[in-house]
Amino acid sequence: CLDKERNSAAGQVSASGSFPCQDKNMSVQPPRRQLSREEQTIRDYCMGEDGRRKAESTVLLHVSHSNLKKTFFQEIRLDLHMRIGTVKQKLEFHCGTSAISNRLFLYDERGQVMSECEDDKMLGYYSPYDGCRLHIVDDDPNSLSAGGWLEDVSLVTKYEISEEADNARQNTYRKFK
């Protein structure tokens, strides 16, 4: 199988449509195309030295949530020109907390509160820098995340069925076996 990439590049495929040394239970990834010099130059420019190139008005922030103790979002890219209300709307897709019923706090890398963010101000007003943390405080008492509902699976009622009812069902795995 060491010659798999060479065989695929040379077009040596067996009559069954697989590579000569391909195991039937393994999936084979097509070989990656070699980038041209121009494509590699563009890729290097976009990625930067550390693979994290970003615009000067972009900041990489960590995000934590008052109700989600196990979930911590790493390096969300945000533009400094975004209004805090828009930031809240973007974060709503990550954590599920409504933009209307939350407050945002900006923390430095030592965990000290820098400020509470107001909806009408731009993110850049608070001078965040890479490594700072936005903390979402969920003020909705009926939030799905309150009480651990999004993280603790023991709170979810499991579906249970009696043996008799399960045996009476058609087209089940048990009958297939």
Coordinates of C-alpha atoms in Angstrom, one line a residue:
C1 CA 0.0 0.0 0.0
L2 CA 3.0 2.3 0.1
D3 CA 2.5 2.8 -3.6
K4 CA -1.1 3.9 -3.3
E5 CA -0.5 7.6 -4.1
R6 CA 1.9 6.7 -6.9
N7 CA -0.7 4.2 -8.3
S8 CA -3.5 6.7 -8.1
A9 CA -1.4 9.4 -9.8
A10 CA -0.5 7.0 -12.5
G11 CA -4.1 5.9 -12.9
Q12 CA -3.5 2.3 -12.0
V13 CA -6.9 1.2 -10.8
S14 CA -8.1 -2.4 -10.8
A15 CA -11.2 -3.6 -12.7
S16 CA -13.3 -3.3 -9.5
G17 CA -12.5 0.4 -9.4
S18 CA -10.3 0.2 -6.3
F19 CA -6.5 0.7 -5.9
P20 CA -4.6 -2.6 -6.2
C21 CA -3.7 -2.7 -2.5
Q22 CA -6.9 -1.2 -1.2
D23 CA -8.5 -3.0 1.7
K24 CA -12.3 -3.4 1.2
N25 CA -13.1 -2.0 4.7
M26 CA -10.9 1.1 4.4
S27 CA -11.9 4.3 2.7
V28 CA -9.3 5.9 0.5
Q29 CA -8.8 9.6 0.3
P30 CA -8.0 10.9 -3.1
P31 CA -4.4 12.3 -3.3
R32 CA -4.0 16.0 -2.7
R33 CA -3.1 18.0 -5.7
Q34 CA 0.2 19.8 -5.6
L35 CA -0.2 23.5 -5.4
S36 CA 1.4 25.7 -8.0
R37 CA 4.0 28.3 -6.9
E38 CA 1.4 31.1 -7.3
E39 CA -1.2 29.1 -5.3
Q40 CA 1.3 28.4 -2.6
T41 CA 2.3 32.1 -2.4
I42 CA -1.4 33.1 -2.0
R43 CA -1.9 30.4 0.7
D44 CA 1.2 31.5 2.6
Y45 CA 0.0 35.1 2.5
C46 CA -3.5 34.2 3.7
M47 CA -2.3 31.9 6.5
G48 CA 0.6 34.1 7.8
E49 CA 3.6 32.8 9.7
D50 CA 1.5 31.2 12.5
G51 CA -1.5 30.1 10.4
R52 CA -3.7 32.8 12.0
R53 CA -3.4 35.8 9.8
K54 CA -6.1 38.4 10.5
A55 CA -7.0 41.9 9.6
E56 CA -5.8 44.7 11.8
S57 CA -9.3 45.5 12.9
T58 CA -9.9 41.8 13.9
V59 CA -9.4 40.5 17.4
L60 CA -9.4 36.9 18.7
L61 CA -11.4 36.6 21.8
H62 CA -12.3 33.7 24.1
V63 CA -15.9 33.4 25.1
S64 CA -17.4 32.0 28.3
H65 CA -21.0 31.7 29.5
S66 CA -22.6 32.0 33.0
N67 CA -24.7 28.9 32.6
L68 CA -22.4 26.7 30.5
K69 CA -19.6 25.6 32.8
K70 CA -18.1 22.9 30.6
T71 CA -18.3 24.9 27.3
F72 CA -15.6 27.4 26.5
F73 CA -15.3 28.9 23.0
Q74 CA -11.7 29.5 21.8
E75 CA -10.7 32.3 19.5
I76 CA -13.8 33.7 18.0
R77 CA -12.8 36.3 15.5
L78 CA -14.6 39.6 15.9
D79 CA -14.2 42.9 14.2
L80 CA -13.5 45.9 16.4
H81 CA -16.0 48.0 14.4
M82 CA -18.9 45.7 15.3
R83 CA -21.5 47.2 17.7
I84 CA -21.9 45.2 20.9
G85 CA -25.5 44.4 19.9
T86 CA -24.2 42.8 16.7
V87 CA -21.6 40.9 18.7
K88 CA -24.4 39.6 20.9
Q89 CA -26.4 38.4 17.9
K90 CA -23.3 36.6 16.5
L91 CA -22.7 34.9 19.9
E92 CA -26.4 33.8 20.0
F93 CA -25.6 31.3 17.3
H94 CA -22.7 29.9 19.4
C95 CA -24.4 29.5 22.8
G96 CA -28.1 29.9 22.2
T97 CA -28.7 32.8 24.6
S98 CA -30.9 35.4 23.1
A99 CA -29.1 38.7 22.4
I100 CA -31.9 40.6 24.2
S101 CA -31.5 38.7 27.4
N102 CA -27.8 38.7 28.0
R103 CA -25.1 41.0 29.2
L104 CA -21.5 41.0 28.0
F105 CA -18.4 41.6 30.2
L106 CA -14.9 41.9 28.9
Y107 CA -12.1 40.3 30.9
D108 CA -8.4 40.5 30.5
E109 CA -6.1 37.5 30.3
R110 CA -5.7 37.5 34.1
G111 CA -9.4 37.2 34.6
Q112 CA -10.0 40.8 35.8
V113 CA -13.1 42.6 34.6
M114 CA -12.2 45.3 32.1
S115 CA -15.7 46.6 31.6
E116 CA -19.4 45.7 31.0
C117 CA -20.2 46.2 27.3
E118 CA -23.1 48.5 26.2
D119 CA -25.1 47.5 23.1
D120 CA -24.8 50.9 21.3
K121 CA -20.9 51.1 21.6
M122 CA -18.5 49.4 19.2
L123 CA -16.3 46.6 20.4
G124 CA -13.2 48.6 19.7
Y125 CA -14.4 51.2 22.3
Y126 CA -13.4 48.7 25.0
S127 CA -9.9 48.2 23.5
P128 CA -9.9 44.4 23.6
Y129 CA -6.8 42.5 22.4
D130 CA -6.1 38.9 21.4
G131 CA -6.5 36.7 24.4
C132 CA -9.2 38.7 26.2
R133 CA -12.4 37.0 27.1
L134 CA -16.0 37.9 26.6
H135 CA -18.2 36.5 29.3
I136 CA -21.9 36.1 28.6
V137 CA -24.3 36.5 31.5
D138 CA -27.7 35.0 30.7
D139 CA -30.4 37.0 32.4
D140 CA -33.3 34.8 31.1
P141 CA -34.7 32.7 34.0
N142 CA -36.4 30.4 31.4
S143 CA -33.2 29.9 29.4
L144 CA -32.6 26.4 28.1
S145 CA -29.0 26.7 29.4
A146 CA -30.1 27.5 32.9
G147 CA -29.7 24.6 35.4
G148 CA -27.3 22.7 33.1
W149 CA -29.9 21.6 30.5
L150 CA -27.5 21.9 27.6
E151 CA -24.6 20.1 29.3
D152 CA -26.0 17.6 31.8
V153 CA -27.4 14.6 29.9
S154 CA -28.7 13.0 33.1
L155 CA -31.4 15.7 33.1
V156 CA -32.8 14.4 29.9
T157 CA -35.7 11.9 30.2
K158 CA -34.7 8.7 28.3
Y159 CA -37.2 7.0 26.0
E160 CA -38.1 3.6 27.5
I161 CA -40.2 0.8 26.1
S162 CA -41.4 -2.5 27.6
E163 CA -40.1 -5.8 26.2
E164 CA -43.6 -6.7 25.1
A165 CA -44.1 -3.5 23.2
D166 CA -40.7 -3.7 21.7
N167 CA -41.3 -7.3 20.5
A168 CA -44.6 -6.3 18.9
R169 CA -42.9 -3.6 16.7
Q170 CA -42.2 -4.4 13.1
N171 CA -39.0 -3.6 11.2
T172 CA -36.7 -3.3 14.2
Y173 CA -33.0 -4.2 14.5
R174 CA -33.9 -7.0 16.9
K175 CA -36.1 -8.7 14.2
F176 CA -33.4 -8.0 11.6
K177 CA -30.7 -9.9 13.5

